PDB file of C-alpha atoms in Angstrom:
ATOM      1  CA  UNK Z   1     -15.494  22.001  -5.903  1.00 45.00           C
ATOM      2  CA  UNK Z   2     -17.977  19.668  -4.251  1.00 48.00           C
ATOM      3  CA  UNK Z   3     -19.734  20.990  -1.160  1.00 39.00           C
ATOM      4  CA  UNK Z   4     -20.324  18.876   1.917  1.00 37.00           C
ATOM      5  CA  UNK Z   5     -23.898  20.080   2.135  1.00 35.00           C
ATOM      6  CA  UNK Z   6     -24.992  18.159  -0.967  1.00 36.00           C
ATOM      7  CA  UNK Z   7     -27.198  15.132  -0.652  1.00 34.00           C
ATOM      8  CA  UNK Z   8     -25.709  11.665  -0.665  1.00 37.00           C
ATOM      9  CA  UNK Z   9     -26.846   8.083  -1.271  1.00 34.00           C
ATOM     10  CA  UNK Z  10     -28.244   5.896   1.502  1.00 33.00           C
ATOM     11  CA  UNK Z  11     -25.409   4.790   3.748  1.00 36.00           C
ATOM     12  CA  UNK Z  12     -23.187   7.656   2.629  1.00 35.00           C
ATOM     13  CA  UNK Z  13     -21.158   9.881   4.930  1.00 34.00           C
ATOM     14  CA  UNK Z  14     -23.938  12.458   4.882  1.00 31.00           C
ATOM     15  CA  UNK Z  15     -26.329  10.381   6.938  1.00 34.00           C
ATOM     16  CA  UNK Z  16     -26.393  11.244  10.662  1.00 32.00           C
ATOM     17  CA  UNK Z  17     -24.708   8.755  12.994  1.00 33.00           C
ATOM     18  CA  UNK Z  18     -26.940   6.069  14.411  1.00 36.00           C
ATOM     19  CA  UNK Z  19     -28.250   6.319  17.946  1.00 32.00           C
ATOM     20  CA  UNK Z  20     -25.869   3.554  19.073  1.00 35.00           C
ATOM     21  CA  UNK Z  21     -22.871   5.773  18.359  1.00 36.00           C
ATOM     22  CA  UNK Z  22     -21.603   8.222  20.938  1.00 36.00           C
ATOM     23  CA  UNK Z  23     -19.884  11.541  20.386  1.00 34.00           C
ATOM     24  CA  UNK Z  24     -16.995  12.686  22.547  1.00 34.00           C
ATOM     25  CA  UNK Z  25     -16.151  16.284  23.414  1.00 32.00           C
ATOM     26  CA  UNK Z  26     -14.252  16.772  20.173  1.00 30.00           C
ATOM     27  CA  UNK Z  27     -17.173  15.684  18.023  1.00 32.00           C
ATOM     28  CA  UNK Z  28     -15.515  12.377  17.076  1.00 34.00           C
ATOM     29  CA  UNK Z  29     -17.841   9.425  16.742  1.00 30.00           C
ATOM     30  CA  UNK Z  30     -16.759   6.653  19.095  1.00 30.00           C
ATOM     31  CA  UNK Z  31     -18.085   3.267  20.057  1.00 33.00           C
ATOM     32  CA  UNK Z  32     -17.004  -0.299  20.538  1.00 31.00           C
ATOM     33  CA  UNK Z  33     -18.074  -3.814  19.761  1.00 34.00           C
ATOM     34  CA  UNK Z  34     -16.570  -7.267  19.568  1.00 34.00           C
ATOM     35  CA  UNK Z  35     -17.036  -9.748  16.742  1.00 34.00           C
ATOM     36  CA  UNK Z  36     -15.346 -13.168  16.899  1.00 36.00           C
ATOM     37  CA  UNK Z  37     -12.912 -11.875  19.503  1.00 37.00           C
ATOM     38  CA  UNK Z  38     -11.565  -9.132  17.218  1.00 41.00           C
ATOM     39  CA  UNK Z  39     -10.983  -5.699  18.651  1.00 36.00           C
ATOM     40  CA  UNK Z  40     -13.353  -3.165  17.098  1.00 35.00           C
ATOM     41  CA  UNK Z  41     -13.087   0.217  18.761  1.00 33.00           C
ATOM     42  CA  UNK Z  42     -14.403   2.630  16.165  1.00 34.00           C
ATOM     43  CA  UNK Z  43     -11.751   5.108  15.095  1.00 37.00           C
ATOM     44  CA  UNK Z  44     -12.049   8.848  14.989  1.00 36.00           C
ATOM     45  CA  UNK Z  45     -11.154   9.840  11.441  1.00 37.00           C
ATOM     46  CA  UNK Z  46      -8.092  12.003  11.189  1.00 40.00           C
ATOM     47  CA  UNK Z  47      -7.921  15.556  12.496  1.00 37.00           C
ATOM     48  CA  UNK Z  48     -11.036  17.472  13.509  1.00 33.00           C
ATOM     49  CA  UNK Z  49     -11.082  20.834  11.860  1.00 34.00           C
ATOM     50  CA  UNK Z  50     -12.201  24.077  13.424  1.00 33.00           C
ATOM     51  CA  UNK Z  51     -10.659  26.929  11.396  1.00 33.00           C
ATOM     52  CA  UNK Z  52     -11.044  29.249  14.405  1.00 33.00           C
ATOM     53  CA  UNK Z  53      -8.929  26.867  16.492  1.00 34.00           C
ATOM     54  CA  UNK Z  54      -5.741  26.365  14.515  1.00 36.00           C
ATOM     55  CA  UNK Z  55      -2.153  27.489  14.348  1.00 34.00           C
ATOM     56  CA  UNK Z  56       0.507  27.900  11.701  1.00 34.00           C
ATOM     57  CA  UNK Z  57       3.712  25.903  11.914  1.00 38.00           C
ATOM     58  CA  UNK Z  58       6.712  26.007   9.606  1.00 36.00           C
ATOM     59  CA  UNK Z  59       8.424  22.782   8.547  1.00 39.00           C
ATOM     60  CA  UNK Z  60      11.349  22.787   6.106  1.00 39.00           C
ATOM     61  CA  UNK Z  61      10.350  26.262   4.994  1.00 41.00           C
ATOM     62  CA  UNK Z  62       6.769  25.194   4.250  1.00 40.00           C
ATOM     63  CA  UNK Z  63       3.900  27.013   5.922  1.00 39.00           C
ATOM     64  CA  UNK Z  64       1.393  24.586   7.400  1.00 41.00           C
ATOM     65  CA  UNK Z  65      -1.843  24.827   9.303  1.00 37.00           C
ATOM     66  CA  UNK Z  66      -2.387  22.181  11.983  1.00 36.00           C
ATOM     67  CA  UNK Z  67      -6.012  21.724  13.001  1.00 33.00           C
ATOM     68  CA  UNK Z  68      -7.282  20.805  16.449  1.00 30.00           C
ATOM     69  CA  UNK Z  69     -10.490  19.334  17.790  1.00 30.00           C
ATOM     70  CA  UNK Z  70     -13.637  21.398  17.473  1.00 30.00           C
ATOM     71  CA  UNK Z  71     -17.347  20.777  17.231  1.00 28.00           C
ATOM     72  CA  UNK Z  72     -18.218  23.620  14.873  1.00 32.00           C
ATOM     73  CA  UNK Z  73     -17.195  21.830  11.668  1.00 51.00           C
ATOM     74  CA  UNK Z  74     -19.682  19.267  10.350  1.00 69.00           C
ATOM     75  CA  UNK Z  75     -17.230  17.810   7.824  1.00 78.00           C
ATOM     76  CA  UNK Z  76     -14.985  16.067  10.426  1.00 83.00           C
ATOM     77  CA  UNK Z  77     -18.039  14.706  12.230  1.00 89.00           C
ATOM     78  CA  UNK Z  78     -19.359  13.270   8.971  1.00 94.00           C
ATOM     79  CA  UNK Z  79     -15.958  11.750   8.153  1.00 95.00           C
ATOM     80  CA  UNK Z  80     -15.863  10.166  11.595  1.00 94.00           C
ATOM     81  CA  UNK Z  81     -19.368   8.761  11.148  1.00 95.00           C
ATOM     82  CA  UNK Z  82     -18.321   7.400   7.756  1.00 96.00           C
ATOM     83  CA  UNK Z  83     -15.284   5.733   9.332  1.00 96.00           C
ATOM     84  CA  UNK Z  84     -17.590   3.974  11.803  1.00 95.00           C
ATOM     85  CA  UNK Z  85     -19.775   2.641   8.990  1.00 96.00           C
ATOM     86  CA  UNK Z  86     -16.778   1.511   6.948  1.00 97.00           C
ATOM     87  CA  UNK Z  87     -15.497  -0.351  10.019  1.00 96.00           C
ATOM     88  CA  UNK Z  88     -18.731  -2.365  10.171  1.00 96.00           C
ATOM     89  CA  UNK Z  89     -18.784  -3.347   6.468  1.00 97.00           C
ATOM     90  CA  UNK Z  90     -19.168  -7.050   5.582  1.00 97.00           C
ATOM     91  CA  UNK Z  91     -20.025  -6.765   1.881  1.00 96.00           C
ATOM     92  CA  UNK Z  92     -17.265  -9.085   0.610  1.00 97.00           C
ATOM     93  CA  UNK Z  93     -17.373 -12.596   2.150  1.00 96.00           C
ATOM     94  CA  UNK Z  94     -13.884 -13.555   0.916  1.00 97.00           C
ATOM     95  CA  UNK Z  95     -12.295 -10.435   2.383  1.00 98.00           C
ATOM     96  CA  UNK Z  96     -14.211 -10.739   5.663  1.00 97.00           C
ATOM     97  CA  UNK Z  97     -13.037 -14.333   6.072  1.00 97.00           C
ATOM     98  CA  UNK Z  98      -9.408 -13.472   5.272  1.00 97.00           C
ATOM     99  CA  UNK Z  99      -9.059 -10.349   7.416  1.00 97.00           C
ATOM    100  CA  UNK Z 100     -10.568 -12.170  10.415  1.00 97.00           C
ATOM    101  CA  UNK Z 101      -8.442 -15.280   9.875  1.00 96.00           C
ATOM    102  CA  UNK Z 102      -5.287 -13.146   9.830  1.00 96.00           C
ATOM    103  CA  UNK Z 103      -6.458 -11.395  12.994  1.00 96.00           C
ATOM    104  CA  UNK Z 104      -6.833 -14.743  14.765  1.00 95.00           C
ATOM    105  CA  UNK Z 105      -3.734 -16.478  13.368  1.00 94.00           C
ATOM    106  CA  UNK Z 106      -1.337 -13.661  14.080  1.00 93.00           C
ATOM    107  CA  UNK Z 107       2.205 -13.318  12.830  1.00 93.00           C
ATOM    108  CA  UNK Z 108       4.655 -14.437  15.517  1.00 93.00           C
ATOM    109  CA  UNK Z 109       6.156 -10.945  15.839  1.00 91.00           C
ATOM    110  CA  UNK Z 110       2.720  -9.578  16.763  1.00 93.00           C
ATOM    111  CA  UNK Z 111       1.354 -12.564  18.684  1.00 91.00           C
ATOM    112  CA  UNK Z 112       0.683 -10.496  21.806  1.00 90.00           C
ATOM    113  CA  UNK Z 113      -1.123  -7.715  19.935  1.00 93.00           C
ATOM    114  CA  UNK Z 114      -4.857  -7.434  19.351  1.00 94.00           C
ATOM    115  CA  UNK Z 115      -5.489  -7.068  15.626  1.00 96.00           C
ATOM    116  CA  UNK Z 116      -7.991  -4.619  14.189  1.00 96.00           C
ATOM    117  CA  UNK Z 117      -9.286  -7.250  11.734  1.00 96.00           C
ATOM    118  CA  UNK Z 118     -11.886  -4.966  10.117  1.00 97.00           C
ATOM    119  CA  UNK Z 119     -12.169  -2.543   7.172  1.00 98.00           C
ATOM    120  CA  UNK Z 120      -9.862   0.474   7.433  1.00 97.00           C
ATOM    121  CA  UNK Z 121     -11.056   4.034   6.816  1.00 97.00           C
ATOM    122  CA  UNK Z 122      -8.925   6.894   5.519  1.00 97.00           C
ATOM    123  CA  UNK Z 123      -7.415   9.523   7.791  1.00 95.00           C
ATOM    124  CA  UNK Z 124      -5.705  12.904   7.734  1.00 96.00           C
ATOM    125  CA  UNK Z 125      -6.663  16.550   7.372  1.00 96.00           C
ATOM    126  CA  UNK Z 126     -10.381  17.002   6.526  1.00 96.00           C
ATOM    127  CA  UNK Z 127      -9.423  20.180   4.641  1.00 95.00           C
ATOM    128  CA  UNK Z 128      -6.828  18.299   2.565  1.00 97.00           C
ATOM    129  CA  UNK Z 129      -6.168  19.374  -0.991  1.00 97.00           C
ATOM    130  CA  UNK Z 130      -3.988  16.317  -1.681  1.00 98.00           C
ATOM    131  CA  UNK Z 131      -5.184  12.720  -1.358  1.00 98.00           C
ATOM    132  CA  UNK Z 132      -2.895   9.686  -1.430  1.00 98.00           C
ATOM    133  CA  UNK Z 133      -4.706   6.599  -2.694  1.00 98.00           C
ATOM    134  CA  UNK Z 134      -3.257   3.145  -2.066  1.00 97.00           C
ATOM    135  CA  UNK Z 135      -4.306  -0.384  -2.940  1.00 96.00           C
ATOM    136  CA  UNK Z 136      -5.585  -2.018   0.267  1.00 97.00           C
ATOM    137  CA  UNK Z 137      -4.606  -2.539   3.923  1.00 97.00           C
ATOM    138  CA  UNK Z 138      -1.661  -4.854   4.560  1.00 95.00           C
ATOM    139  CA  UNK Z 139      -2.581  -8.073   6.356  1.00 95.00           C
ATOM    140  CA  UNK Z 140      -0.193  -7.406   9.246  1.00 96.00           C
ATOM    141  CA  UNK Z 141      -0.042  -3.635   8.793  1.00 96.00           C
ATOM    142  CA  UNK Z 142      -3.295  -1.681   8.752  1.00 97.00           C
ATOM    143  CA  UNK Z 143      -5.304  -4.864   9.294  1.00 96.00           C
ATOM    144  CA  UNK Z 144      -3.417  -5.066  12.600  1.00 97.00           C
ATOM    145  CA  UNK Z 145      -3.202  -1.408  13.594  1.00 97.00           C
ATOM    146  CA  UNK Z 146      -6.506  -0.104  12.214  1.00 96.00           C
ATOM    147  CA  UNK Z 147      -4.974   2.819  10.303  1.00 96.00           C
ATOM    148  CA  UNK Z 148      -4.035   2.743   6.640  1.00 96.00           C
ATOM    149  CA  UNK Z 149      -0.287   2.383   5.904  1.00 97.00           C
ATOM    150  CA  UNK Z 150       0.426   2.194   9.643  1.00 97.00           C
ATOM    151  CA  UNK Z 151       2.697  -0.499  11.027  1.00 94.00           C
ATOM    152  CA  UNK Z 152       4.409  -1.836   7.890  1.00 94.00           C
ATOM    153  CA  UNK Z 153       7.432  -1.070   5.712  1.00 94.00           C
ATOM    154  CA  UNK Z 154       5.391   0.588   2.982  1.00 96.00           C
ATOM    155  CA  UNK Z 155       3.995   2.993   5.546  1.00 96.00           C
ATOM    156  CA  UNK Z 156       7.464   3.666   6.935  1.00 95.00           C
ATOM    157  CA  UNK Z 157       8.589   4.769   3.476  1.00 97.00           C
ATOM    158  CA  UNK Z 158       5.440   6.778   2.738  1.00 98.00           C
ATOM    159  CA  UNK Z 159       5.164   8.674   6.035  1.00 98.00           C
ATOM    160  CA  UNK Z 160       8.861   9.538   5.982  1.00 98.00           C
ATOM    161  CA  UNK Z 161       8.280  11.109   2.563  1.00 98.00           C
ATOM    162  CA  UNK Z 162       5.212  12.981   3.823  1.00 98.00           C
ATOM    163  CA  UNK Z 163       7.288  14.310   6.722  1.00 98.00           C
ATOM    164  CA  UNK Z 164      10.167  15.404   4.479  1.00 98.00           C
ATOM    165  CA  UNK Z 165       7.760  17.278   2.200  1.00 98.00           C
ATOM    166  CA  UNK Z 166       5.845  18.934   5.039  1.00 97.00           C
ATOM    167  CA  UNK Z 167       2.604  16.961   4.923  1.00 98.00           C
ATOM    168  CA  UNK Z 168       3.183  15.088   8.213  1.00 97.00           C
ATOM    169  CA  UNK Z 169       4.237  16.121  11.684  1.00 96.00           C
ATOM    170  CA  UNK Z 170       6.444  13.029  12.168  1.00 95.00           C
ATOM    171  CA  UNK Z 171       8.265  10.490  10.012  1.00 96.00           C
ATOM    172  CA  UNK Z 172       7.094   7.232  11.598  1.00 90.00           C
ATOM    173  CA  UNK Z 173       3.685   5.694  12.210  1.00 88.00           C
ATOM    174  CA  UNK Z 174       3.408   2.650  14.433  1.00 89.00           C
ATOM    175  CA  UNK Z 175      -0.136   2.786  15.876  1.00 92.00           C
ATOM    176  CA  UNK Z 176      -3.388   4.746  15.744  1.00 90.00           C
ATOM    177  CA  UNK Z 177      -2.472   6.672  18.884  1.00 90.00           C
ATOM    178  CA  UNK Z 178       1.151   7.559  18.075  1.00 93.00           C
ATOM    179  CA  UNK Z 179       0.452  11.267  17.608  1.00 93.00           C
ATOM    180  CA  UNK Z 180       0.745  11.349  13.821  1.00 95.00           C
ATOM    181  CA  UNK Z 181      -1.006  14.341  12.226  1.00 95.00           C
ATOM    182  CA  UNK Z 182      -1.237  15.248   8.548  1.00 97.00           C
ATOM    183  CA  UNK Z 183      -1.527  18.733   7.093  1.00 97.00           C
ATOM    184  CA  UNK Z 184      -3.237  19.291   3.721  1.00 97.00           C
ATOM    185  CA  UNK Z 185      -3.173  15.530   3.032  1.00 98.00           C
ATOM    186  CA  UNK Z 186      -5.561  12.605   3.383  1.00 98.00           C
ATOM    187  CA  UNK Z 187      -4.465   8.960   3.043  1.00 98.00           C
ATOM    188  CA  UNK Z 188      -6.834   6.161   2.067  1.00 98.00           C
ATOM    189  CA  UNK Z 189      -7.087   2.966   0.014  1.00 97.00           C
ATOM    190  CA  UNK Z 190      -9.191   1.833  -2.927  1.00 96.00           C
ATOM    191  CA  UNK Z 191     -10.158  -1.390  -1.093  1.00 97.00           C
ATOM    192  CA  UNK Z 192     -10.716  -1.192   2.665  1.00 98.00           C
ATOM    193  CA  UNK Z 193     -10.031  -4.804   3.706  1.00 98.00           C
ATOM    194  CA  UNK Z 194      -6.797  -6.783   3.524  1.00 97.00           C
ATOM    195  CA  UNK Z 195      -7.112  -9.143   0.516  1.00 97.00           C
ATOM    196  CA  UNK Z 196      -5.473 -12.575   0.167  1.00 96.00           C
ATOM    197  CA  UNK Z 197      -2.118 -12.272  -1.653  1.00 92.00           C
ATOM    198  CA  UNK Z 198      -2.781  -8.508  -1.702  1.00 91.00           C
ATOM    199  CA  UNK Z 199      -5.016  -9.017  -4.748  1.00 94.00           C
ATOM    200  CA  UNK Z 200      -8.636  -7.849  -4.516  1.00 94.00           C
ATOM    201  CA  UNK Z 201     -10.977  -8.986  -7.257  1.00 92.00           C
ATOM    202  CA  UNK Z 202     -12.764  -6.582  -9.641  1.00 88.00           C
ATOM    203  CA  UNK Z 203     -16.061  -7.376  -7.894  1.00 92.00           C
ATOM    204  CA  UNK Z 204     -14.559  -6.524  -4.490  1.00 94.00           C
ATOM    205  CA  UNK Z 205     -13.190  -3.281  -5.888  1.00 91.00           C
ATOM    206  CA  UNK Z 206     -16.640  -2.346  -7.158  1.00 93.00           C
ATOM    207  CA  UNK Z 207     -18.320  -3.146  -3.845  1.00 95.00           C
ATOM    208  CA  UNK Z 208     -15.826  -0.872  -2.102  1.00 96.00           C
ATOM    209  CA  UNK Z 209     -16.226   2.007  -4.568  1.00 95.00           C
ATOM    210  CA  UNK Z 210     -19.241   3.623  -2.796  1.00 96.00           C
ATOM    211  CA  UNK Z 211     -17.165   4.058   0.365  1.00 97.00           C
ATOM    212  CA  UNK Z 212     -14.565   6.016  -1.584  1.00 96.00           C
ATOM    213  CA  UNK Z 213     -17.250   8.066  -3.299  1.00 96.00           C
ATOM    214  CA  UNK Z 214     -18.708   9.041   0.084  1.00 96.00           C
ATOM    215  CA  UNK Z 215     -15.259   9.861   1.445  1.00 96.00           C
ATOM    216  CA  UNK Z 216     -14.265  12.062  -1.476  1.00 95.00           C
ATOM    217  CA  UNK Z 217     -17.611  13.855  -1.438  1.00 94.00           C
ATOM    218  CA  UNK Z 218     -16.749  15.056   2.046  1.00 96.00           C
ATOM    219  CA  UNK Z 219     -13.193  16.079   1.124  1.00 95.00           C
ATOM    220  CA  UNK Z 220     -14.501  19.108  -0.703  1.00 91.00           C
ATOM    221  CA  UNK Z 221     -11.139  20.957  -0.804  1.00 94.00           C
ATOM    222  CA  UNK Z 222      -9.532  18.091  -2.712  1.00 96.00           C
ATOM    223  CA  UNK Z 223      -7.623  19.085  -5.850  1.00 96.00           C
ATOM    224  CA  UNK Z 224      -5.022  16.361  -6.474  1.00 97.00           C
ATOM    225  CA  UNK Z 225      -4.997  12.572  -6.078  1.00 98.00           C
ATOM    226  CA  UNK Z 226      -1.621  10.849  -5.876  1.00 98.00           C
ATOM    227  CA  UNK Z 227      -2.200   7.289  -7.097  1.00 98.00           C
ATOM    228  CA  UNK Z 228       0.152   4.791  -5.446  1.00 98.00           C
ATOM    229  CA  UNK Z 229       0.320   2.151  -8.145  1.00 97.00           C
ATOM    230  CA  UNK Z 230      -1.686   1.146 -11.205  1.00 96.00           C
ATOM    231  CA  UNK Z 231      -4.591  -0.306  -9.194  1.00 95.00           C
ATOM    232  CA  UNK Z 232      -5.069   3.008  -7.395  1.00 96.00           C
ATOM    233  CA  UNK Z 233      -4.762   4.853 -10.722  1.00 96.00           C
ATOM    234  CA  UNK Z 234      -7.617   2.817 -12.205  1.00 94.00           C
ATOM    235  CA  UNK Z 235      -9.693   3.308  -9.068  1.00 95.00           C
ATOM    236  CA  UNK Z 236      -9.148   7.082  -9.183  1.00 95.00           C
ATOM    237  CA  UNK Z 237     -10.279   7.192 -12.804  1.00 94.00           C
ATOM    238  CA  UNK Z 238     -13.463   5.325 -11.891  1.00 92.00           C
ATOM    239  CA  UNK Z 239     -14.035   7.672  -8.971  1.00 93.00           C
ATOM    240  CA  UNK Z 240     -13.573  10.722 -11.171  1.00 90.00           C
ATOM    241  CA  UNK Z 241     -16.211   9.462 -13.598  1.00 88.00           C
ATOM    242  CA  UNK Z 242     -18.694   9.029 -10.737  1.00 91.00           C
ATOM    243  CA  UNK Z 243     -17.907  12.361  -9.067  1.00 90.00           C
ATOM    244  CA  UNK Z 244     -17.598  14.501 -12.200  1.00 80.00           C
ATOM    245  CA  UNK Z 245     -20.153  17.238 -12.735  1.00 71.00           C
ATOM    246  CA  UNK Z 246     -23.082  16.421 -15.044  1.00 70.00           C
ATOM    247  CA  UNK Z 247     -22.065  16.872 -18.658  1.00 63.00           C
ATOM    248  CA  UNK Z 248     -18.346  16.634 -17.930  1.00 65.00           C
ATOM    249  CA  UNK Z 249     -16.296  15.241 -20.791  1.00 64.00           C
ATOM    250  CA  UNK Z 250     -14.814  11.797 -20.084  1.00 69.00           C
ATOM    251  CA  UNK Z 251     -11.038  11.465 -20.214  1.00 70.00           C
ATOM    252  CA  UNK Z 252     -10.280   9.959 -23.635  1.00 72.00           C
ATOM    253  CA  UNK Z 253      -8.201   8.065 -24.436  1.00 83.00           C
ATOM    254  CA  UNK Z 254      -8.003   6.427 -21.049  1.00 87.00           C
ATOM    255  CA  UNK Z 255      -4.838   7.770 -19.412  1.00 94.00           C
ATOM    256  CA  UNK Z 256      -2.120   5.200 -18.770  1.00 95.00           C
ATOM    257  CA  UNK Z 257      -0.422   4.840 -15.410  1.00 97.00           C
ATOM    258  CA  UNK Z 258       3.235   5.699 -15.000  1.00 97.00           C
ATOM    259  CA  UNK Z 259       5.439   7.156 -12.319  1.00 98.00           C
ATOM    260  CA  UNK Z 260       5.109  10.925 -12.610  1.00 97.00           C
ATOM    261  CA  UNK Z 261       2.224  10.676 -15.091  1.00 97.00           C
ATOM    262  CA  UNK Z 262      -0.222  13.568 -14.756  1.00 96.00           C
ATOM    263  CA  UNK Z 263      -3.819  14.019 -15.828  1.00 94.00           C
ATOM    264  CA  UNK Z 264      -5.466  17.384 -15.345  1.00 91.00           C
ATOM    265  CA  UNK Z 265      -9.201  17.786 -15.031  1.00 80.00           C
ATOM    266  CA  UNK Z 266     -12.246  17.717 -12.800  1.00 81.00           C
ATOM    267  CA  UNK Z 267     -13.097  16.924 -10.130  1.00 89.00           C
ATOM    268  CA  UNK Z 268      -9.375  16.533  -9.382  1.00 92.00           C
ATOM    269  CA  UNK Z 269      -6.037  16.048 -11.112  1.00 95.00           C
ATOM    270  CA  UNK Z 270      -4.144  12.752 -10.959  1.00 97.00           C
ATOM    271  CA  UNK Z 271      -0.457  12.048 -10.435  1.00 98.00           C
ATOM    272  CA  UNK Z 272       0.979   8.556 -10.736  1.00 98.00           C
ATOM    273  CA  UNK Z 273       3.537   7.204  -8.260  1.00 98.00           C
ATOM    274  CA  UNK Z 274       4.993   3.741  -7.943  1.00 98.00           C
ATOM    275  CA  UNK Z 275       3.592   2.005  -4.879  1.00 98.00           C
ATOM    276  CA  UNK Z 276       5.941   2.164  -1.859  1.00 97.00           C
ATOM    277  CA  UNK Z 277       6.015  -1.626  -1.576  1.00 96.00           C
ATOM    278  CA  UNK Z 278       9.149  -3.353  -0.346  1.00 94.00           C
ATOM    279  CA  UNK Z 279       9.594  -4.839  -3.805  1.00 95.00           C
ATOM    280  CA  UNK Z 280       9.755  -1.337  -5.298  1.00 97.00           C
ATOM    281  CA  UNK Z 281      11.733   0.381  -2.559  1.00 97.00           C
ATOM    282  CA  UNK Z 282      14.281  -2.405  -1.942  1.00 96.00           C
ATOM    283  CA  UNK Z 283      15.070  -2.743  -5.662  1.00 97.00           C
ATOM    284  CA  UNK Z 284      15.371   1.016  -6.202  1.00 97.00           C
ATOM    285  CA  UNK Z 285      12.439   1.240  -8.559  1.00 98.00           C
ATOM    286  CA  UNK Z 286      11.046   3.848  -6.164  1.00 98.00           C
ATOM    287  CA  UNK Z 287      13.563   6.009  -4.320  1.00 98.00           C
ATOM    288  CA  UNK Z 288      13.174   8.758  -1.740  1.00 98.00           C
ATOM    289  CA  UNK Z 289      13.921  11.543  -4.260  1.00 98.00           C
ATOM    290  CA  UNK Z 290      11.340  10.057  -6.654  1.00 98.00           C
ATOM    291  CA  UNK Z 291       8.457  10.000  -4.183  1.00 98.00           C
ATOM    292  CA  UNK Z 292       9.483  13.384  -2.742  1.00 98.00           C
ATOM    293  CA  UNK Z 293       9.323  14.897  -6.228  1.00 98.00           C
ATOM    294  CA  UNK Z 294       5.800  13.518  -6.747  1.00 98.00           C
ATOM    295  CA  UNK Z 295       4.602  14.944  -3.432  1.00 98.00           C
ATOM    296  CA  UNK Z 296       6.157  18.341  -4.112  1.00 98.00           C
ATOM    297  CA  UNK Z 297       4.485  18.345  -7.530  1.00 97.00           C
ATOM    298  CA  UNK Z 298       1.157  17.481  -5.899  1.00 97.00           C
ATOM    299  CA  UNK Z 299       1.535  20.442  -3.570  1.00 97.00           C
ATOM    300  CA  UNK Z 300       2.317  22.742  -6.480  1.00 96.00           C
ATOM    301  CA  UNK Z 301      -0.748  21.580  -8.412  1.00 95.00           C
ATOM    302  CA  UNK Z 302      -2.961  21.899  -5.335  1.00 95.00           C
ATOM    303  CA  UNK Z 303      -1.907  25.525  -4.918  1.00 91.00           C
ATOM    304  CA  UNK Z 304      -2.955  26.479  -8.446  1.00 81.00           C
ATOM    305  CA  UNK Z 305      -6.134  28.530  -8.287  1.00 50.00           C
ATOM    306  CA  UNK Z 306      -9.066  27.142 -10.204  1.00 50.00           C
TER     307      UNK Z 306
END
């Protein structure tokens, strides 16, 4: 697997944090700024791992390790620094304009809330073996709360499934500070800004790809990627071609997306899952047993020794 001590491209997660960023006692990179009136506290990324400072908890018969804050692990610090850089990204003018417009012209139900209105980094367990890859932040979900899949119906469905299958400590996620913790899982999106009509362009997807490359380089225990929808499936295939070891054989023919579809290989295996959108969950195209089965299969594949 990839090691977090390898070199990375300029602007990758392996660069040290800038001098304007501060580090709290847990090693999380923190800071704040304000652009066009939009809240921009920089998030700590997920759970900060110190293997010497952990405990085992059983959930539904599944043994889990919950990690707590510690400064000895460089991987969480690098992920936190990466989250800060992602939060400052302005590479895509159309997406910048849309995410900030939504943050100003808020939905009536959230009129009193301060929207995040910036790119959204991934979060979870830095030692995760399973990654869940979505499409992009929802305009009034993660674009509001600042955490992927947090604060919308898709997230309600997804986090409930992660809780049932032992990857999450709770079934609901409403805000960045609601106490949610993931075990052995990391959740992220192929595009980090909310796109108009939930449709990023190919050019926007390509401009966002380096952020995902940097993120996955740091998740060096990763073995399985659960692709939430066809867009995420295509993004994962592109990521695998970038991150594959030199001389690795390309996947041919190009694997087709489908719910439950599997592709073995390096640097990780893929599993397809219908996206937990309201259109899919309300119509029964994606049910709780279906997503639970995918997550259980991901755990089984992650536990296979390589």
